[in-house]
Tab-separated table of C-alpha atoms in Angstrom:
chain	number	residue	atom	x	y	z
A	9	UNK	CA	157.806	301.662	111.922
A	10	UNK	CA	161.009	302.858	110.261
A	11	UNK	CA	163.666	300.286	111.022
A	12	UNK	CA	166.389	302.926	111.228
A	13	UNK	CA	164.614	305.315	113.589
A	14	UNK	CA	165.827	303.399	116.697
A	15	UNK	CA	169.323	303.549	115.222
A	16	UNK	CA	169.187	307.331	115.096
A	17	UNK	CA	167.614	307.500	118.565
A	18	UNK	CA	170.507	305.463	119.998
A	19	UNK	CA	173.196	307.921	118.890
A	20	UNK	CA	172.848	310.320	121.898
A	21	UNK	CA	173.182	307.419	124.353
A	22	UNK	CA	176.331	306.195	122.611
A	23	UNK	CA	178.005	309.613	122.491
A	24	UNK	CA	178.195	309.998	126.278
A	25	UNK	CA	181.532	310.265	128.065
A	26	UNK	CA	181.365	306.838	129.837
A	27	UNK	CA	180.579	305.102	126.548
A	28	UNK	CA	183.326	306.875	124.626
A	29	UNK	CA	185.817	306.144	127.403
A	30	UNK	CA	184.816	302.465	127.424
A	31	UNK	CA	185.220	302.234	123.646
A	32	UNK	CA	188.651	303.887	123.661
A	33	UNK	CA	189.794	301.734	126.587
A	34	UNK	CA	188.458	298.615	124.899
A	35	UNK	CA	190.288	299.362	121.649
A	36	UNK	CA	193.564	299.952	123.513
A	37	UNK	CA	193.143	296.761	125.523
A	38	UNK	CA	192.210	294.838	122.400
A	39	UNK	CA	195.302	296.005	120.511
A	40	UNK	CA	197.514	294.960	123.425
A	41	UNK	CA	195.856	291.556	123.757
A	42	UNK	CA	195.849	290.934	120.020
A	43	UNK	CA	199.549	291.793	119.771
A	44	UNK	CA	200.447	289.076	122.288
A	45	UNK	CA	200.804	285.674	120.607
A	46	UNK	CA	198.569	283.109	122.257
A	47	UNK	CA	195.998	285.637	123.395
A	48	UNK	CA	192.789	286.142	121.419
A	49	UNK	CA	189.826	288.502	121.430
A	50	UNK	CA	187.685	285.599	122.640
A	51	UNK	CA	189.915	284.961	125.634
A	52	UNK	CA	190.316	288.635	126.545
A	53	UNK	CA	186.580	289.334	126.481
A	54	UNK	CA	185.937	286.174	128.509
A	55	UNK	CA	188.532	287.159	131.119
A	56	UNK	CA	187.346	290.777	131.379
A	57	UNK	CA	183.625	289.942	131.260
A	58	UNK	CA	183.243	289.816	135.092
A	59	UNK	CA	184.594	293.377	135.282
A	60	UNK	CA	181.536	294.595	133.351
A	61	UNK	CA	178.973	293.274	135.858
A	62	UNK	CA	178.597	296.640	137.596
A	63	UNK	CA	178.585	298.632	134.339
A	64	UNK	CA	175.651	299.930	132.373
A	65	UNK	CA	174.892	297.353	129.622
A	66	UNK	CA	175.680	299.808	126.804
A	67	UNK	CA	178.985	300.785	128.413
A	68	UNK	CA	179.907	297.117	128.843
A	69	UNK	CA	179.029	296.339	125.216
A	70	UNK	CA	181.086	299.328	124.081
A	71	UNK	CA	184.121	297.929	125.853
A	72	UNK	CA	183.521	294.496	124.308
A	73	UNK	CA	183.197	296.049	120.848
A	74	UNK	CA	186.464	297.904	121.364
A	75	UNK	CA	188.297	294.794	122.523
A	76	UNK	CA	186.887	292.803	119.600
A	77	UNK	CA	187.914	295.246	116.864
A	78	UNK	CA	191.173	296.194	118.563
A	79	UNK	CA	192.311	292.597	118.996
A	80	UNK	CA	191.553	291.736	115.370
A	81	UNK	CA	193.982	294.464	114.284
A	82	UNK	CA	196.458	293.803	117.092
A	83	UNK	CA	197.009	290.276	115.806
A	84	UNK	CA	198.684	291.774	112.728
A	85	UNK	CA	201.504	293.344	114.786
A	86	UNK	CA	203.405	290.132	115.698
A	87	UNK	CA	202.301	288.552	112.401
A	88	UNK	CA	204.151	291.275	110.492
A	89	UNK	CA	207.090	291.800	112.864
A	90	UNK	CA	207.846	288.248	114.013
A	91	UNK	CA	205.855	285.994	111.671
A	92	UNK	CA	203.839	284.914	114.718
A	93	UNK	CA	200.082	285.482	114.289
A	94	UNK	CA	198.780	287.258	117.361
A	95	UNK	CA	195.302	285.853	116.661
A	96	UNK	CA	194.186	282.895	114.511
A	97	UNK	CA	192.704	285.308	111.964
A	98	UNK	CA	196.147	286.887	111.406
A	99	UNK	CA	197.716	283.716	110.019
A	100	UNK	CA	197.285	284.869	106.419
A	101	UNK	CA	198.783	288.273	107.279
A	102	UNK	CA	202.138	286.591	107.842
A	103	UNK	CA	202.291	285.506	104.194
A	104	UNK	CA	203.171	288.996	102.900
A	105	UNK	CA	203.446	291.071	106.084
A	106	UNK	CA	206.608	289.382	107.348
A	107	UNK	CA	208.416	289.588	103.981
A	108	UNK	CA	207.621	293.314	103.906
A	109	UNK	CA	209.127	293.646	107.392
A	110	UNK	CA	212.227	291.794	106.208
A	111	UNK	CA	212.521	294.359	103.424
A	112	UNK	CA	212.540	297.194	105.975
A	113	UNK	CA	208.892	298.090	105.333
A	114	UNK	CA	207.422	296.934	108.637
A	115	UNK	CA	205.852	300.317	109.355
A	116	UNK	CA	204.292	300.437	105.892
A	117	UNK	CA	202.862	296.938	106.333
A	118	UNK	CA	201.404	297.849	109.735
A	119	UNK	CA	199.781	300.957	108.271
A	120	UNK	CA	198.156	298.921	105.491
A	121	UNK	CA	196.948	296.402	108.077
A	122	UNK	CA	195.561	299.248	110.204
A	123	UNK	CA	193.601	300.889	107.386
A	124	UNK	CA	192.312	297.553	106.085
A	125	UNK	CA	191.203	296.469	109.560
A	126	UNK	CA	189.491	299.784	110.287
A	127	UNK	CA	187.592	300.016	107.006
A	128	UNK	CA	186.715	296.309	107.125
A	129	UNK	CA	185.257	296.698	110.605
A	130	UNK	CA	183.290	299.821	109.681
A	131	UNK	CA	181.790	298.218	106.581
A	132	UNK	CA	180.898	295.132	108.599
A	133	UNK	CA	179.092	297.334	111.133
A	134	UNK	CA	177.142	298.983	108.299
A	135	UNK	CA	176.051	295.524	107.121
A	136	UNK	CA	174.905	294.724	110.645
A	137	UNK	CA	172.838	297.932	110.785
A	138	UNK	CA	171.166	297.119	107.468
A	139	UNK	CA	170.607	293.367	107.812
A	140	UNK	CA	169.911	292.864	111.524
A	141	UNK	CA	166.620	294.849	111.789
A	142	UNK	CA	164.848	292.983	108.944
A	143	UNK	CA	166.051	289.650	110.308
A	144	UNK	CA	164.716	290.621	113.739
A	145	UNK	CA	161.236	291.072	112.211
A	146	UNK	CA	161.449	287.638	110.624
A	147	UNK	CA	162.119	286.115	114.013
A	148	UNK	CA	158.752	287.419	115.282
A	149	UNK	CA	157.159	284.536	113.382
A	150	UNK	CA	159.168	282.073	115.458
A	151	UNK	CA	157.314	280.165	118.179
A	152	UNK	CA	158.688	277.471	120.514
A	153	UNK	CA	158.835	274.793	117.757
A	154	UNK	CA	160.788	277.107	115.449
A	155	UNK	CA	163.127	278.243	118.224
A	156	UNK	CA	163.791	274.592	119.078
A	157	UNK	CA	164.915	273.860	115.507
A	158	UNK	CA	166.940	277.077	115.366
A	159	UNK	CA	168.836	275.867	118.429
A	160	UNK	CA	169.416	272.436	116.909
A	161	UNK	CA	170.481	274.008	113.608
A	162	UNK	CA	172.900	276.336	115.393
A	163	UNK	CA	174.487	273.467	117.280
A	164	UNK	CA	174.826	271.389	114.114
A	165	UNK	CA	176.181	274.265	112.007
A	166	UNK	CA	178.792	275.272	114.557
A	167	UNK	CA	179.793	271.641	115.102
A	168	UNK	CA	180.301	271.068	111.375
A	169	UNK	CA	182.025	274.314	110.397
A	170	UNK	CA	184.274	274.671	113.434
A	171	UNK	CA	185.444	271.078	113.614
A	172	UNK	CA	187.914	269.332	111.345
A	173	UNK	CA	185.341	266.608	110.855
A	174	UNK	CA	181.696	266.049	111.674
A	175	UNK	CA	182.089	263.389	114.423
A	176	UNK	CA	184.457	265.558	116.467
A	177	UNK	CA	182.230	268.611	116.094
A	178	UNK	CA	179.117	266.683	117.146
A	179	UNK	CA	180.982	265.119	120.073
A	180	UNK	CA	181.989	268.573	121.321
A	181	UNK	CA	178.391	269.785	120.888
A	182	UNK	CA	177.025	266.839	122.869
A	183	UNK	CA	179.562	267.534	125.607
A	184	UNK	CA	178.326	271.128	125.769
A	185	UNK	CA	174.702	269.993	125.949
A	186	UNK	CA	175.602	267.686	128.834
A	187	UNK	CA	177.326	270.511	130.730
A	188	UNK	CA	174.274	272.693	130.067
A	189	UNK	CA	172.034	270.064	131.706
A	190	UNK	CA	173.911	270.240	135.021
A	191	UNK	CA	171.786	271.891	137.721
A	192	UNK	CA	168.065	272.219	138.257
A	193	UNK	CA	165.659	271.086	135.573
A	194	UNK	CA	164.169	274.319	134.067
A	195	UNK	CA	160.645	272.839	134.047
A	196	UNK	CA	160.380	270.444	137.008
A	197	UNK	CA	163.237	271.909	139.139
A	198	UNK	CA	164.762	268.522	139.911
A	199	UNK	CA	168.489	268.020	140.440
A	200	UNK	CA	170.472	266.717	137.495
A	201	UNK	CA	174.131	265.635	137.655
A	202	UNK	CA	174.835	267.728	140.750
A	203	UNK	CA	176.100	264.752	142.793
A	204	UNK	CA	174.870	266.409	145.950
A	205	UNK	CA	176.923	269.597	145.446
A	206	UNK	CA	174.870	272.682	146.277
A	207	UNK	CA	177.198	274.840	144.159
A	208	UNK	CA	176.089	272.966	141.028
A	209	UNK	CA	172.345	273.415	141.546
A	210	UNK	CA	172.407	276.762	139.740
A	211	UNK	CA	174.245	275.177	136.814
A	212	UNK	CA	177.605	275.973	135.251
A	213	UNK	CA	178.072	279.709	134.840
A	214	UNK	CA	178.929	280.658	131.266
A	215	UNK	CA	181.697	283.030	132.420
A	216	UNK	CA	183.467	280.279	134.376
A	217	UNK	CA	183.223	277.983	131.382
A	218	UNK	CA	184.487	280.611	128.925
A	219	UNK	CA	187.455	281.638	131.070
A	220	UNK	CA	188.433	278.005	131.616
A	221	UNK	CA	188.140	276.906	127.999
A	222	UNK	CA	189.768	279.927	126.377
A	223	UNK	CA	192.258	281.309	128.929
A	224	UNK	CA	193.909	278.276	130.532
A	225	UNK	CA	194.902	276.236	127.420
A	226	UNK	CA	196.991	279.110	125.925
A	227	UNK	CA	198.815	279.392	129.269
A	228	UNK	CA	199.689	275.686	129.149
A	229	UNK	CA	200.840	276.026	125.542
A	230	UNK	CA	203.054	279.001	126.408
A	231	UNK	CA	204.474	277.121	129.391
A	232	UNK	CA	205.483	274.307	127.049
A	233	UNK	CA	207.386	276.822	124.921
A	234	UNK	CA	209.090	278.603	127.816
A	235	UNK	CA	212.498	277.229	126.917
A	236	UNK	CA	212.249	278.297	123.299
A	237	UNK	CA	214.630	281.118	122.529
A	238	UNK	CA	212.749	284.395	122.257
A	239	UNK	CA	213.031	286.405	119.072
A	240	UNK	CA	213.893	290.082	119.077
A	241	UNK	CA	211.527	292.615	117.612
A	242	UNK	CA	212.093	294.147	114.201
A	243	UNK	CA	213.232	297.723	113.870
A	244	UNK	CA	210.301	299.810	112.672
A	245	UNK	CA	210.791	302.259	109.829
A	246	UNK	CA	207.665	304.279	109.083
A	247	UNK	CA	206.525	305.864	105.862
A	248	UNK	CA	204.390	309.030	106.183
A	249	UNK	CA	200.913	307.906	107.178
A	250	UNK	CA	199.134	310.152	104.674
A	251	UNK	CA	201.239	308.634	101.910
A	252	UNK	CA	199.766	305.243	102.769
A	253	UNK	CA	196.266	306.750	102.974
A	254	UNK	CA	196.610	308.024	99.406
A	255	UNK	CA	197.158	304.425	98.294
A	256	UNK	CA	193.671	303.358	99.482
A	257	UNK	CA	192.107	303.396	95.968
A	258	UNK	CA	194.668	300.751	94.998
A	259	UNK	CA	193.041	298.309	97.401
A	260	UNK	CA	189.361	298.941	96.548
A	261	UNK	CA	189.043	295.883	94.306
A	262	UNK	CA	190.710	293.618	96.860
A	263	UNK	CA	188.597	295.047	99.678
A	264	UNK	CA	185.340	294.613	97.759
A	265	UNK	CA	185.812	290.860	97.380
A	266	UNK	CA	187.004	290.541	100.983
A	267	UNK	CA	183.831	292.389	102.070
A	268	UNK	CA	181.573	289.997	100.166
A	269	UNK	CA	183.314	286.983	101.656
A	270	UNK	CA	183.272	288.536	105.139
A	271	UNK	CA	179.515	289.208	105.166
A	272	UNK	CA	178.671	285.786	103.756
A	273	UNK	CA	180.899	283.875	106.162
A	274	UNK	CA	179.876	286.114	109.075
A	275	UNK	CA	176.234	285.176	108.563
A	276	UNK	CA	177.217	281.514	108.531
A	277	UNK	CA	177.172	280.200	112.128
A	278	UNK	CA	180.490	278.717	113.155
A	279	UNK	CA	182.687	280.189	110.418
A	280	UNK	CA	185.455	282.614	111.323
A	281	UNK	CA	187.575	285.516	110.163
A	282	UNK	CA	190.553	283.248	109.510
A	283	UNK	CA	188.457	281.425	106.920
A	284	UNK	CA	187.549	284.743	105.286
A	285	UNK	CA	191.218	285.732	105.191
A	286	UNK	CA	192.140	282.660	103.164
A	287	UNK	CA	189.264	283.232	100.734
A	288	UNK	CA	190.090	286.931	100.302
A	289	UNK	CA	193.813	286.236	99.903
A	290	UNK	CA	193.237	283.610	97.218
A	291	UNK	CA	190.855	285.929	95.334
A	292	UNK	CA	193.352	288.814	95.510
A	293	UNK	CA	196.087	286.550	94.176
A	294	UNK	CA	193.906	285.408	91.260
A	295	UNK	CA	192.950	289.006	90.351
A	296	UNK	CA	196.488	290.349	90.623
A	297	UNK	CA	198.522	291.162	87.508
A	298	UNK	CA	201.566	289.851	89.388
A	299	UNK	CA	200.429	286.764	91.337
A	300	UNK	CA	204.004	285.557	91.709
A	301	UNK	CA	204.715	288.454	94.098
A	302	UNK	CA	202.236	287.131	96.656
A	303	UNK	CA	204.089	285.541	99.534
A	304	UNK	CA	207.104	287.731	98.839
A	305	UNK	CA	205.827	291.044	100.199
A	306	UNK	CA	202.827	292.176	98.151
A	307	UNK	CA	200.864	294.877	100.062
A	308	UNK	CA	197.608	293.638	98.503
A	309	UNK	CA	198.068	290.343	100.351
A	310	UNK	CA	198.145	292.181	103.692
A	311	UNK	CA	195.155	294.335	102.673
A	312	UNK	CA	193.061	291.327	101.624
A	313	UNK	CA	193.836	289.370	104.789
A	314	UNK	CA	193.202	292.173	107.269
A	315	UNK	CA	190.092	293.540	105.563
A	316	UNK	CA	188.701	290.011	105.317
A	317	UNK	CA	189.209	289.027	108.944
A	318	UNK	CA	187.584	292.294	110.081
A	319	UNK	CA	184.755	292.300	107.532
A	320	UNK	CA	182.998	289.523	109.432
A	321	UNK	CA	183.402	291.112	112.893
A	322	UNK	CA	179.952	292.686	113.138
A	323	UNK	CA	178.462	290.384	110.491
A	324	UNK	CA	179.142	287.405	112.757
A	325	UNK	CA	177.001	289.092	115.401
A	326	UNK	CA	173.924	289.308	113.144
A	327	UNK	CA	172.771	285.704	113.741
A	328	UNK	CA	173.776	286.163	117.380
A	329	UNK	CA	171.463	289.087	118.149
A	330	UNK	CA	168.600	288.009	115.861
A	331	UNK	CA	168.455	284.242	116.312
A	332	UNK	CA	170.724	283.565	119.281
A	333	UNK	CA	173.171	281.604	117.104
A	334	UNK	CA	176.743	282.901	117.476
A	335	UNK	CA	178.543	283.293	114.173
A	336	UNK	CA	181.969	282.843	115.794
A	337	UNK	CA	183.599	281.982	119.103
A	338	UNK	CA	183.912	285.699	119.909
A	339	UNK	CA	180.215	286.126	119.173
A	340	UNK	CA	179.498	283.280	121.599
A	341	UNK	CA	181.360	285.135	124.366
A	342	UNK	CA	179.605	288.423	123.536
A	343	UNK	CA	176.325	286.506	123.627
A	344	UNK	CA	177.307	285.404	127.119
A	345	UNK	CA	177.874	289.074	127.956
A	346	UNK	CA	174.376	289.922	126.725
A	347	UNK	CA	172.914	287.173	128.897
A	348	UNK	CA	174.907	288.311	131.926
A	349	UNK	CA	173.302	291.757	131.592
A	350	UNK	CA	169.826	290.284	131.237
A	351	UNK	CA	169.564	290.710	127.468
A	352	UNK	CA	168.145	287.663	125.657
A	353	UNK	CA	169.070	287.584	121.936
A	354	UNK	CA	166.099	287.349	119.609
A	355	UNK	CA	163.064	289.459	118.661
A	356	UNK	CA	162.505	290.578	122.268
A	357	UNK	CA	165.938	292.198	122.230
A	358	UNK	CA	164.845	294.570	119.436
A	359	UNK	CA	161.465	295.228	121.053
A	360	UNK	CA	162.429	295.712	124.689
A	361	UNK	CA	166.044	296.910	124.463
A	362	UNK	CA	166.191	298.715	121.113
A	363	UNK	CA	168.363	301.544	122.460
A	364	UNK	CA	170.979	299.049	123.670
A	365	UNK	CA	171.178	296.789	120.620
A	366	UNK	CA	171.136	299.655	118.106
A	367	UNK	CA	173.671	301.492	120.248
A	368	UNK	CA	175.881	298.403	120.127
A	369	UNK	CA	175.769	298.488	116.315
A	370	UNK	CA	176.950	302.101	116.365
A	371	UNK	CA	179.679	301.163	118.838
A	372	UNK	CA	180.961	298.465	116.459
A	373	UNK	CA	181.302	301.184	113.796
A	374	UNK	CA	182.895	303.778	116.074
A	375	UNK	CA	185.438	301.400	117.599
A	376	UNK	CA	186.610	300.497	114.090
A	377	UNK	CA	186.942	304.210	113.324
A	378	UNK	CA	188.848	304.789	116.588
A	379	UNK	CA	191.371	302.200	115.418
A	380	UNK	CA	192.852	304.654	112.917
A	381	UNK	CA	194.147	307.309	115.382
A	382	UNK	CA	194.883	304.874	118.219
A	383	UNK	CA	196.490	302.200	116.054
A	384	UNK	CA	198.494	304.698	114.050
A	385	UNK	CA	199.814	306.732	116.955
A	386	UNK	CA	200.203	304.119	119.695
A	387	UNK	CA	200.179	300.538	118.467
A	388	UNK	CA	202.928	300.638	115.881
A	389	UNK	CA	205.211	302.783	118.056
A	390	UNK	CA	204.528	301.526	121.568
A	391	UNK	CA	202.415	298.377	121.838
A	392	UNK	CA	204.683	296.352	119.579
A	393	UNK	CA	207.209	296.497	122.441
A	394	UNK	CA	204.802	294.493	124.606
A	395	UNK	CA	205.975	291.470	122.638
A	396	UNK	CA	209.133	291.520	124.746
A	397	UNK	CA	207.269	290.543	127.941
A	398	UNK	CA	208.832	287.285	129.205
A	399	UNK	CA	206.587	284.258	128.763
A	400	UNK	CA	206.576	283.292	132.496
A	401	UNK	CA	205.399	286.793	133.459
A	402	UNK	CA	202.712	286.714	130.772
A	403	UNK	CA	201.460	283.322	131.974
A	404	UNK	CA	201.242	284.564	135.564
A	405	UNK	CA	199.338	287.671	134.487
A	406	UNK	CA	196.752	285.641	132.556
A	407	UNK	CA	196.293	283.164	135.419
A	408	UNK	CA	195.771	285.984	137.936
A	409	UNK	CA	193.143	287.639	135.758
A	410	UNK	CA	191.441	284.290	135.177
A	411	UNK	CA	191.279	283.407	138.875
A	412	UNK	CA	189.940	286.832	139.828
A	413	UNK	CA	187.396	286.706	137.007
A	414	UNK	CA	186.073	283.263	137.919
A	415	UNK	CA	185.930	284.051	141.640
A	416	UNK	CA	184.046	287.320	141.123
A	417	UNK	CA	181.125	285.579	139.391
A	418	UNK	CA	179.653	284.249	142.661
A	419	UNK	CA	182.471	284.949	145.147
A	420	UNK	CA	183.056	281.208	145.210
A	421	UNK	CA	186.365	279.325	145.238
A	422	UNK	CA	184.391	276.397	143.836
A	423	UNK	CA	184.045	278.319	140.558
A	424	UNK	CA	187.818	278.767	140.459
A	425	UNK	CA	188.346	275.001	140.644
A	426	UNK	CA	185.669	274.534	138.004
A	427	UNK	CA	187.518	277.008	135.792
A	428	UNK	CA	190.763	275.044	136.107
A	429	UNK	CA	188.850	271.837	135.390
A	430	UNK	CA	187.408	273.292	132.212
A	431	UNK	CA	190.864	274.636	131.382
A	432	UNK	CA	192.346	271.145	131.468
A	433	UNK	CA	189.389	269.888	129.442
A	434	UNK	CA	189.977	272.636	126.863
A	435	UNK	CA	193.680	271.769	126.655
A	436	UNK	CA	192.938	268.092	126.024
A	437	UNK	CA	190.328	269.011	123.428
A	438	UNK	CA	192.709	271.353	121.582
A	439	UNK	CA	195.366	268.623	121.470
A	440	UNK	CA	192.901	266.042	120.163
A	441	UNK	CA	191.402	268.341	117.531
A	442	UNK	CA	188.027	268.819	119.212
A	443	UNK	CA	186.602	272.350	118.692
A	444	UNK	CA	185.866	274.426	121.784
A	445	UNK	CA	183.065	276.651	120.478
A	446	UNK	CA	180.405	273.864	120.313
A	447	UNK	CA	180.957	273.179	124.021
A	448	UNK	CA	180.339	276.807	124.969
A	449	UNK	CA	177.405	277.010	122.585
A	450	UNK	CA	175.926	273.828	124.033
A	451	UNK	CA	175.870	275.390	127.493
A	452	UNK	CA	174.188	278.508	126.064
A	453	UNK	CA	171.683	276.799	123.775
A	454	UNK	CA	171.073	273.611	125.782
A	455	UNK	CA	168.491	275.099	128.184
A	456	UNK	CA	166.905	277.016	125.289
A	457	UNK	CA	166.524	273.841	123.222
A	458	UNK	CA	165.133	271.833	126.116
A	459	UNK	CA	162.623	274.418	127.331
A	460	UNK	CA	161.285	275.106	123.827
A	461	UNK	CA	160.986	271.394	123.116
A	462	UNK	CA	158.812	270.957	126.180
A	463	UNK	CA	156.768	274.059	125.415
A	464	UNK	CA	156.224	272.829	121.862
A	465	UNK	CA	154.871	269.517	123.082
A	466	UNK	CA	152.572	271.338	125.518
A	467	UNK	CA	151.197	273.725	122.873
A	468	UNK	CA	149.052	271.068	121.261
A	469	UNK	CA	148.976	267.740	123.069
A	470	UNK	CA	146.775	266.308	120.306
A	471	UNK	CA	149.345	267.039	117.594
A	472	UNK	CA	152.517	265.177	118.366
A	473	UNK	CA	153.881	266.192	114.951
A	474	UNK	CA	153.878	269.929	115.694
A	475	UNK	CA	157.669	270.031	115.429
A	476	UNK	CA	157.580	268.753	111.852
A	477	UNK	CA	154.446	270.197	110.226
A	478	UNK	CA	154.859	273.986	110.587
A	479	UNK	CA	156.320	275.680	107.456
A	480	UNK	CA	159.287	277.379	109.121
A	481	UNK	CA	160.092	274.167	110.977
A	482	UNK	CA	160.248	272.265	107.684
A	483	UNK	CA	162.618	274.877	106.218
A	484	UNK	CA	164.868	274.656	109.266
A	485	UNK	CA	164.866	270.859	109.117
A	486	UNK	CA	165.909	271.034	105.459
A	487	UNK	CA	168.746	273.427	106.345
A	488	UNK	CA	169.767	271.127	109.185
A	489	UNK	CA	170.005	268.160	106.808
A	490	UNK	CA	172.005	270.202	104.276
A	491	UNK	CA	174.341	271.442	106.997
A	492	UNK	CA	175.127	268.031	108.442
A	493	UNK	CA	174.984	265.852	105.320
A	494	UNK	CA	176.268	267.992	102.451
A	495	UNK	CA	179.746	269.011	103.813
A	496	UNK	CA	180.921	265.413	104.500
A	497	UNK	CA	179.587	264.241	101.119
A	498	UNK	CA	181.252	267.138	99.313
A	499	UNK	CA	184.527	266.465	101.123
A	500	UNK	CA	184.401	262.797	100.108
A	501	UNK	CA	183.516	263.696	96.507
A	502	UNK	CA	186.395	266.197	96.309
A	503	UNK	CA	188.827	263.631	97.693
A	504	UNK	CA	187.745	261.046	95.133
A	505	UNK	CA	187.989	263.562	92.268
A	506	UNK	CA	191.477	264.596	93.357
A	507	UNK	CA	192.512	260.952	93.614
A	508	UNK	CA	191.191	260.284	90.108
A	509	UNK	CA	193.058	263.316	88.723
A	510	UNK	CA	196.295	262.194	90.380
A	511	UNK	CA	195.854	258.696	88.955
A	512	UNK	CA	195.289	260.123	85.481
């Protein structure tokens, strides 16, 4: 069967009025959220996820795609105007975006960020369309033993790449696995860690966990900074938009390297757009004929950063939809959205729900394209003023949305208290340097790992080595060892080499 036939068949379903409205609304909401320091695409999707329960799955995914791409661009607005990254991926944008704003070129910098974000997102969606279908066919060879090792590999990879060090990442992953074990045993249906509470028998809902971990800690952080004197927004002076468009060929070389880095890092579970931004920025600086201008207002620095942190948007979803391994924290939340709508990532997703998953790929492309008119006409003129919302009002708004979102999952006040509990846990973890994504991933992958382990052992009771003797299993075990052993060894080797160079 032609792999791209389902892609073409999904176009009519995507081009319906509800889908287009959801995509436009999602992009607008994403730009607003991304432009507010402390708010991220991950948090906004987690908070708004309960609102999609009554929607058609494709409409809900269209809104998520819009929020995702919109927020990644929106983070550049405060990064350029106030030197405050709206999202973690916009940190590198401050290096040259803010100096441009100080030179009276804030509008020009925002236009470069807009075009780079839009084209980066579209090219990332194209990569997803090309790479995801073949990978989905590969997953058909995966049985319970292989799926078990994929789950273990995903947990290990995310724990290593998202954490500052391996022990902290593994500790967060183990915490997530423990939370995922709460409730009824998936095989024997016996209570585990419920402590007699009926509300816990169904387990911890992923939405409650996501809202608690990603929405409450930023509120606490903003509350701590309430007494800090607020900065005033920069005056925006815009160059003609078409004049900036004509400069696109100037950025092709920078964009090409950012695209390569974005696809590679996107396919790597646990890596993020902020990592791509640093790689792309360093490459652009090395290729530049005037590297000394970087950090002082070089437009290529803004282009490299914004294209890079958007080039892995859809690419990070490739391992999510094909193997069930989120490539980023946002992908983990979107994976939760798929599960909420009864869509299990993996080969069955491409067999049983081809119109939805291929439609989602098209939506990732279209929402990046929609960024150009919406970002150019609204964001730089209007949404930048949202930065003036007082911090106390912003905190109250987030808390209200979080409480409503958690309560709507099961109409239970118990879930609200759970959300606040996970919020405090997330705050403590962020202060101690423990990554949050492995916890969420542990809750998602924990039941998958456990059930496939038991199924594997039941497949052939005479062969207790079934988990270690199948070819794909051996490959996954080798990747697992490389993932967990190589990074710490390389870090130690680099530290020793640097120490020796300093001593010399």
